[in-house]
Amino acid sequence: MKLFTNERPDIPISNHHKEDGTQWTIKEKLLLGLSVQDYWKQFFRNPVNWLMIIICSIGIPLLLGRYIFGLGWVTHASNDYPWGLFLGFGLFGMVPLSASGFLLGTTVELFGRKDFKSIERLALLNGLLGYFFAVLFLEVDLGMWWRLPYPMVVSLGPASVLFLVAWHVATYLSVQIAEVLPAFFEWCGWLKGKRIIRKFVLGLTVAGIILSTLHQGALGALFTYAPAKVHPLWLSTNFQWIHFFCSSIFAGLSMVIIASTLIRNFMGWRCDDTFKNNLDYVTVGMAKGASFAMITYLIIKIVAVAHDQEWSYLLTGWGSYYMLELGVGVVLPMCMFAVGIRNNWLKLIRIAAFITALGIIWNRINTSLICFNWQMYQEIPHWKEVWITITLYSIYFMTYRFIVYRLPIVYGWQDGK
Amino acid sequence: MRPRTRKPGTTLLCVGSILFLSLTAPALAIDAPETINIDVMSKFYGPVTFDHAMHVDYASCEECHHHTTGEIVADPNCARCHTHHDAKTVVSCSKCHVADRFNQEYISKLEDPELYHLDKPGLKGAYHLNCVSCHVTTSGPTGCVDCHALTEAGEKLYRTGAFTPETKTASGKEH
Amino acid sequence: MKFMEKLSRRRFLKSGLAATAAATVIKNTDSKASGNFEGYPDGMGVLVDLTRCVGCRSCEAACNKEQGLPEPEKPFNDFSVFDELHHGQKRRTDETAYTVVNRFDMPDFDHPIFKKFQCNHCNEPACLTSCFVNAYTKTPEGAVIYNADVCVGCRTCMIACPFYVPTFKYSSAFSPRIMKCIFCYDTRLKLGKAPACVEVCPQEALSFGKRSDCISMGRQRIRQNPGKYVDHIYGEHEVGGTSWMYISSVDFDKVGMDTTLPKEPILNSVKDFLAIVPMVLTIWPALFTGFHLLATLKDKVMEMEMEEKRKEKEGQA
């Protein structure tokens, strides 16, 4: 893509009109202004796409197999370990990493921090896609996936935490679609739609905070149903929802740092100057936010251990593992953030963000799989389960990239505000 | 704990049916039947021919008949009330231990606040609890089919004999 | 402060509306979350006496027949199953068996202990309270039954059940469902009859009756046989009480039963979270809209000043 953008002044597309004054058609916009041949040429020249093709060529048949032969064919999820990698990673991992939407939405729209405006759309998109794919992961894992709307319309179990999660994720997904729509409206040139959404932005943002607080917390609260199964260090019935909510703050921020870093490095042609010039500033800002959330998180983690009188567990093997998780997943990146912020070392901040994201996934997998049934045997995910998870994540990656290539996420649309 | 040996395969349903009718003191043995055919509950297992005369040599009357035969009852819980040594007119097991122990009518009778015998076993329970525990200590037969043979219905229930499963793979086992 | 009014009323209403919409969605979250339900007064129960069980597996056979479960791998009078280990664990219930008996060798005894296991039919079942489509029902007779027609297959009930009872038909792609003991509700309990396993048990190791009578029976057995039993009825208070209860001659943790379970229902540990839901729903909208007003106050003041200046200029012109 870089090649073409160097050769042709009219691409990347960032307005409705070509050089000669005629309008871009939707098809041309979808093809990024390239001819079909050129489009495929650039597609196959990218080694990442080859990797994606390999992953999907095995993963998609496996995925189909899951729907034909049943869950038992692809997973090691069992009667002892009902939830495997699809939920452990796909739901419990993806959702906190997608908290970015409500965080930046709140920062910009609610607290009026216009200086973060340049990253807001990326954060919203990151949130939307993360949630959308978390739902897709859920659809792979649900036994009767075709009954997904049942908790909404057929049979309601409102006293359950999962009911809350279902409703909130569904509502929040709609909120996020509404929040990302302006970018889409600009791209296809329907400005009226954008103005309509603009009117509701504050309401949507407030709804976003409420829904996010509750369902991020609710995902943690789901494990309070298993007080005798999850290792006490990973489960505090009083604080679980705060742990999950608080950790989603730095998870979401880190994910935006990662996404923006990748976009700037590999899709530089797509970013406009506002995005590029502001990036270092907003990255430091988000790193500050993340490190505050991390220290808060650490404190309530310790409070939980103290509250539940679990100090003695820290001396066991599980305790070492717990401290390893906190040390590598939280304390280390927190210190890196702090040093990075102080010295304006952006590279360090970006590495720290990467570690933080992995740390969060690690924590969620620990809670849902590794430290679950800690007094029993350990379930190891089936290779098909791992492959399908990677496949879905690859599709997530490609969708993400597809949208960032086209919609005005990291650049401003030129005509018609 | 009373020492007992119980092995999964050998113990059970079995021994069955001993106490069915009446055991009386040796002096009165003339009133007691030589053998008793226990068949009231045969469904999955066939009837048991209980050699009453032979069991008289192994156990005293009260070990099976409690206080009803006029001997001093051994169980201290029984002895608290049943101190009279008069033999009862009816001593057969089934007169006190009902075959249908868990029917609603019987269960509702347990509501009676005056009732002491809350926990009286049903007939099948009475036989097995009494017979098996004694057979274990006296090395009597303890396997189910040592006392009563499986009927066809029984073979079907246990999926054994003619009904043994052919395929060795049941779905979902690894989960 | 005119601008404040103008700004806040409309915007506040709008965001308030969104929040109210969110609130109605989950308003009745705690309608059933009482957490101290002690079971229906006339609910039935079963007392399992581990000292009586001899491991004949008749209950497994009767259950299989009654519930129309798939043919077993081995006959029900094949006792080699007691030596089977899966992932180092003794046999457990699965989609082919609602109840299993396991043998526990006791080094101190000259005989092993057998334990039958099935759904304990909690007074306040975790499966029921965790289900977001209300697929579970605790019937007045005491059974916890399941409705496969609304189940989505999320398997949260399996996470929540402290006894690892609900199992999932992983083998089925098109009609998966939860498989678990239903106390023979449809075919027997509803009609006042004892479940199939109780009826078939030769040793009367399973005694069926009103739950309250089962407790009295258990207490009587413990009292009248000094030294024979551990002085505890497992299930009388565990996780808020269960319809099926156990008495044993050995400590319950030696026969694979979790003795660390809380005395109160599983739901109680979720209550902390459920309690914050109304709080977040009511306070957050006002709080954050307030933050918004404060945070953007300076901008607004500047805007107003600019406006006034412009008007002044216009007026002058």
mmCIF file with all atom_site columns, N, CA, C and O in Angstrom, chain C residues 205-230:
data_model
loop_
_atom_site.group_PDB
_atom_site.id
_atom_site.type_symbol
_atom_site.label_atom_id
_atom_site.label_alt_id
_atom_site.label_comp_id
_atom_site.label_asym_id
_atom_site.label_entity_id
_atom_site.label_seq_id
_atom_site.pdbx_PDB_ins_code
_atom_site.Cartn_x
_atom_site.Cartn_y
_atom_site.Cartn_z
_atom_site.occupancy
_atom_site.B_iso_or_equiv
_atom_site.pdbx_formal_charge
_atom_site.auth_seq_id
_atom_site.auth_comp_id
_atom_site.auth_asym_id
_atom_site.auth_atom_id
_atom_site.pdbx_PDB_model_num
ATOM 1   N N  . ALA C 1 205 ? -30.187 -48.158 51.730 1.00 0.00 ? 205 ALA C N  1
ATOM 2   C CA . ALA C 1 205 ? -29.175 -47.137 51.986 1.00 0.00 ? 205 ALA C CA 1
ATOM 3   C C  . ALA C 1 205 ? -29.747 -45.772 51.652 1.00 0.00 ? 205 ALA C C  1
ATOM 4   O O  . ALA C 1 205 ? -29.259 -44.747 52.102 1.00 0.00 ? 205 ALA C O  1
ATOM 5   N N  . LEU C 1 206 ? -30.792 -45.774 50.840 1.00 0.00 ? 206 LEU C N  1
ATOM 6   C CA . LEU C 1 206 ? -31.463 -44.538 50.469 1.00 0.00 ? 206 LEU C CA 1
ATOM 7   C C  . LEU C 1 206 ? -32.841 -44.544 51.119 1.00 0.00 ? 206 LEU C C  1
ATOM 8   O O  . LEU C 1 206 ? -33.619 -45.460 50.886 1.00 0.00 ? 206 LEU C O  1
ATOM 9   N N  . SER C 1 207 ? -33.114 -43.563 51.977 1.00 0.00 ? 207 SER C N  1
ATOM 10  C CA . SER C 1 207 ? -34.438 -43.485 52.584 1.00 0.00 ? 207 SER C CA 1
ATOM 11  C C  . SER C 1 207 ? -35.127 -42.234 52.086 1.00 0.00 ? 207 SER C C  1
ATOM 12  O O  . SER C 1 207 ? -34.603 -41.127 52.207 1.00 0.00 ? 207 SER C O  1
ATOM 13  N N  . PHE C 1 208 ? -36.302 -42.442 51.523 1.00 0.00 ? 208 PHE C N  1
ATOM 14  C CA . PHE C 1 208 ? -37.043 -41.340 50.931 1.00 0.00 ? 208 PHE C CA 1
ATOM 15  C C  . PHE C 1 208 ? -38.125 -40.887 51.904 1.00 0.00 ? 208 PHE C C  1
ATOM 16  O O  . PHE C 1 208 ? -38.771 -41.708 52.557 1.00 0.00 ? 208 PHE C O  1
ATOM 17  N N  . GLY C 1 209 ? -38.294 -39.589 52.035 1.00 0.00 ? 209 GLY C N  1
ATOM 18  C CA . GLY C 1 209 ? -39.339 -39.079 52.909 1.00 0.00 ? 209 GLY C CA 1
ATOM 19  C C  . GLY C 1 209 ? -39.328 -37.574 52.868 1.00 0.00 ? 209 GLY C C  1
ATOM 20  O O  . GLY C 1 209 ? -38.582 -36.971 52.085 1.00 0.00 ? 209 GLY C O  1
ATOM 21  N N  . LYS C 1 210 ? -40.158 -36.967 53.717 1.00 0.00 ? 210 LYS C N  1
ATOM 22  C CA . LYS C 1 210 ? -40.090 -35.518 53.782 1.00 0.00 ? 210 LYS C CA 1
ATOM 23  C C  . LYS C 1 210 ? -38.692 -35.128 54.241 1.00 0.00 ? 210 LYS C C  1
ATOM 24  O O  . LYS C 1 210 ? -38.115 -35.795 55.095 1.00 0.00 ? 210 LYS C O  1
ATOM 25  N N  . ARG C 1 211 ? -38.213 -34.006 53.701 1.00 0.00 ? 211 ARG C N  1
ATOM 26  C CA . ARG C 1 211 ? -36.851 -33.616 54.041 1.00 0.00 ? 211 ARG C CA 1
ATOM 27  C C  . ARG C 1 211 ? -36.681 -33.500 55.550 1.00 0.00 ? 211 ARG C C  1
ATOM 28  O O  . ARG C 1 211 ? -35.690 -33.965 56.119 1.00 0.00 ? 211 ARG C O  1
ATOM 29  N N  . SER C 1 212 ? -37.698 -32.930 56.204 1.00 0.00 ? 212 SER C N  1
ATOM 30  C CA . SER C 1 212 ? -37.597 -32.759 57.659 1.00 0.00 ? 212 SER C CA 1
ATOM 31  C C  . SER C 1 212 ? -37.538 -34.122 58.358 1.00 0.00 ? 212 SER C C  1
ATOM 32  O O  . SER C 1 212 ? -36.807 -34.296 59.336 1.00 0.00 ? 212 SER C O  1
ATOM 33  N N  . ASP C 1 213 ? -38.308 -35.104 57.845 1.00 0.00 ? 213 ASP C N  1
ATOM 34  C CA . ASP C 1 213 ? -38.257 -36.440 58.452 1.00 0.00 ? 213 ASP C CA 1
ATOM 35  C C  . ASP C 1 213 ? -36.915 -37.121 58.201 1.00 0.00 ? 213 ASP C C  1
ATOM 36  O O  . ASP C 1 213 ? -36.419 -37.875 59.051 1.00 0.00 ? 213 ASP C O  1
ATOM 37  N N  . CYS C 1 214 ? -36.358 -36.849 57.027 1.00 0.00 ? 214 CYS C N  1
ATOM 38  C CA . CYS C 1 214 ? -35.047 -37.432 56.726 1.00 0.00 ? 214 CYS C CA 1
ATOM 39  C C  . CYS C 1 214 ? -34.011 -36.933 57.729 1.00 0.00 ? 214 CYS C C  1
ATOM 40  O O  . CYS C 1 214 ? -33.125 -37.689 58.150 1.00 0.00 ? 214 CYS C O  1
ATOM 41  N N  . ILE C 1 215 ? -34.127 -35.651 58.087 1.00 0.00 ? 215 ILE C N  1
ATOM 42  C CA . ILE C 1 215 ? -33.181 -35.114 59.063 1.00 0.00 ? 215 ILE C CA 1
ATOM 43  C C  . ILE C 1 215 ? -33.387 -35.802 60.417 1.00 0.00 ? 215 ILE C C  1
ATOM 44  O O  . ILE C 1 215 ? -32.421 -36.239 61.055 1.00 0.00 ? 215 ILE C O  1
ATOM 45  N N  . SER C 1 216 ? -34.665 -35.959 60.848 1.00 0.00 ? 216 SER C N  1
ATOM 46  C CA . SER C 1 216 ? -34.924 -36.642 62.127 1.00 0.00 ? 216 SER C CA 1
ATOM 47  C C  . SER C 1 216 ? -34.390 -38.067 62.094 1.00 0.00 ? 216 SER C C  1
ATOM 48  O O  . SER C 1 216 ? -33.794 -38.553 63.056 1.00 0.00 ? 216 SER C O  1
ATOM 49  N N  . MET C 1 217 ? -34.626 -38.718 60.961 1.00 0.00 ? 217 MET C N  1
ATOM 50  C CA . MET C 1 217 ? -34.176 -40.097 60.813 1.00 0.00 ? 217 MET C CA 1
ATOM 51  C C  . MET C 1 217 ? -32.657 -40.179 60.953 1.00 0.00 ? 217 MET C C  1
ATOM 52  O O  . MET C 1 217 ? -32.123 -41.031 61.656 1.00 0.00 ? 217 MET C O  1
ATOM 53  N N  . GLY C 1 218 ? -31.984 -39.245 60.268 1.00 0.00 ? 218 GLY C N  1
ATOM 54  C CA . GLY C 1 218 ? -30.524 -39.218 60.328 1.00 0.00 ? 218 GLY C CA 1
ATOM 55  C C  . GLY C 1 218 ? -30.045 -38.981 61.751 1.00 0.00 ? 218 GLY C C  1
ATOM 56  O O  . GLY C 1 218 ? -29.148 -39.671 62.247 1.00 0.00 ? 218 GLY C O  1
ATOM 57  N N  . ARG C 1 219 ? -30.691 -38.032 62.436 1.00 0.00 ? 219 ARG C N  1
ATOM 58  C CA . ARG C 1 219 ? -30.285 -37.736 63.807 1.00 0.00 ? 219 ARG C CA 1
ATOM 59  C C  . ARG C 1 219 ? -30.479 -38.951 64.686 1.00 0.00 ? 219 ARG C C  1
ATOM 60  O O  . ARG C 1 219 ? -29.645 -39.275 65.528 1.00 0.00 ? 219 ARG C O  1
ATOM 61  N N  . GLN C 1 220 ? -31.629 -39.645 64.488 1.00 0.00 ? 220 GLN C N  1
ATOM 62  C CA . GLN C 1 220 ? -31.914 -40.811 65.308 1.00 0.00 ? 220 GLN C CA 1
ATOM 63  C C  . GLN C 1 220 ? -30.865 -41.907 65.098 1.00 0.00 ? 220 GLN C C  1
ATOM 64  O O  . GLN C 1 220 ? -30.377 -42.496 66.045 1.00 0.00 ? 220 GLN C O  1
ATOM 65  N N  . ARG C 1 221 ? -30.510 -42.114 63.834 1.00 0.00 ? 221 ARG C N  1
ATOM 66  C CA . ARG C 1 221 ? -29.508 -43.149 63.565 1.00 0.00 ? 221 ARG C CA 1
ATOM 67  C C  . ARG C 1 221 ? -28.169 -42.795 64.211 1.00 0.00 ? 221 ARG C C  1
ATOM 68  O O  . ARG C 1 221 ? -27.490 -43.652 64.768 1.00 0.00 ? 221 ARG C O  1
ATOM 69  N N  . ILE C 1 222 ? -27.813 -41.528 64.116 1.00 0.00 ? 222 ILE C N  1
ATOM 70  C CA . ILE C 1 222 ? -26.539 -41.114 64.716 1.00 0.00 ? 222 ILE C CA 1
ATOM 71  C C  . ILE C 1 222 ? -26.590 -41.299 66.228 1.00 0.00 ? 222 ILE C C  1
ATOM 72  O O  . ILE C 1 222 ? -25.668 -41.841 66.845 1.00 0.00 ? 222 ILE C O  1
ATOM 73  N N  . ARG C 1 223 ? -27.725 -40.932 66.844 1.00 0.00 ? 223 ARG C N  1
ATOM 74  C CA . ARG C 1 223 ? -27.838 -40.996 68.309 1.00 0.00 ? 223 ARG C CA 1
ATOM 75  C C  . ARG C 1 223 ? -27.907 -42.437 68.803 1.00 0.00 ? 223 ARG C C  1
ATOM 76  O O  . ARG C 1 223 ? -27.322 -42.788 69.819 1.00 0.00 ? 223 ARG C O  1
ATOM 77  N N  . GLN C 1 224 ? -28.644 -43.283 68.076 1.00 0.00 ? 224 GLN C N  1
ATOM 78  C CA . GLN C 1 224 ? -28.858 -44.645 68.572 1.00 0.00 ? 224 GLN C CA 1
ATOM 79  C C  . GLN C 1 224 ? -27.702 -45.590 68.298 1.00 0.00 ? 224 GLN C C  1
ATOM 80  O O  . GLN C 1 224 ? -27.709 -46.721 68.770 1.00 0.00 ? 224 GLN C O  1
ATOM 81  N N  . ASN C 1 225 ? -26.763 -45.150 67.502 1.00 0.00 ? 225 ASN C N  1
ATOM 82  C CA . ASN C 1 225 ? -25.616 -46.016 67.206 1.00 0.00 ? 225 ASN C CA 1
ATOM 83  C C  . ASN C 1 225 ? -24.327 -45.317 67.574 1.00 0.00 ? 225 ASN C C  1
ATOM 84  O O  . ASN C 1 225 ? -23.567 -44.897 66.696 1.00 0.00 ? 225 ASN C O  1
ATOM 85  N N  . PRO C 1 226 ? -24.078 -45.162 68.850 1.00 0.00 ? 226 PRO C N  1
ATOM 86  C CA . PRO C 1 226 ? -22.922 -44.379 69.278 1.00 0.00 ? 226 PRO C CA 1
ATOM 87  C C  . PRO C 1 226 ? -21.636 -44.929 68.651 1.00 0.00 ? 226 PRO C C  1
ATOM 88  O O  . PRO C 1 226 ? -21.422 -46.141 68.638 1.00 0.00 ? 226 PRO C O  1
ATOM 89  N N  . GLY C 1 227 ? -20.832 -44.037 68.106 1.00 0.00 ? 227 GLY C N  1
ATOM 90  C CA . GLY C 1 227 ? -19.560 -44.456 67.527 1.00 0.00 ? 227 GLY C CA 1
ATOM 91  C C  . GLY C 1 227 ? -19.657 -44.921 66.107 1.00 0.00 ? 227 GLY C C  1
ATOM 92  O O  . GLY C 1 227 ? -18.647 -45.103 65.425 1.00 0.00 ? 227 GLY C O  1
ATOM 93  N N  . LYS C 1 228 ? -20.867 -45.157 65.638 1.00 0.00 ? 228 LYS C N  1
ATOM 94  C CA . LYS C 1 228 ? -20.971 -45.676 64.278 1.00 0.00 ? 228 LYS C CA 1
ATOM 95  C C  . LYS C 1 228 ? -20.854 -44.562 63.238 1.00 0.00 ? 228 LYS C C  1
ATOM 96  O O  . LYS C 1 228 ? -20.257 -44.747 62.189 1.00 0.00 ? 228 LYS C O  1
ATOM 97  N N  . TYR C 1 229 ? -21.458 -43.432 63.553 1.00 0.00 ? 229 TYR C N  1
ATOM 98  C CA . TYR C 1 229 ? -21.515 -42.354 62.565 1.00 0.00 ? 229 TYR C CA 1
ATOM 99  C C  . TYR C 1 229 ? -20.699 -41.142 62.991 1.00 0.00 ? 229 TYR C C  1
ATOM 100 O O  . TYR C 1 229 ? -20.522 -40.884 64.188 1.00 0.00 ? 229 TYR C O  1
ATOM 101 N N  . VAL C 1 230 ? -20.260 -40.385 61.979 1.00 0.00 ? 230 VAL C N  1
ATOM 102 C CA . VAL C 1 230 ? -19.740 -39.040 62.223 1.00 0.00 ? 230 VAL C CA 1
ATOM 103 C C  . VAL C 1 230 ? -20.961 -38.179 62.554 1.00 0.00 ? 230 VAL C C  1
ATOM 104 O O  . VAL C 1 230 ? -22.008 -38.310 61.919 1.00 0.00 ? 230 VAL C O  1
#
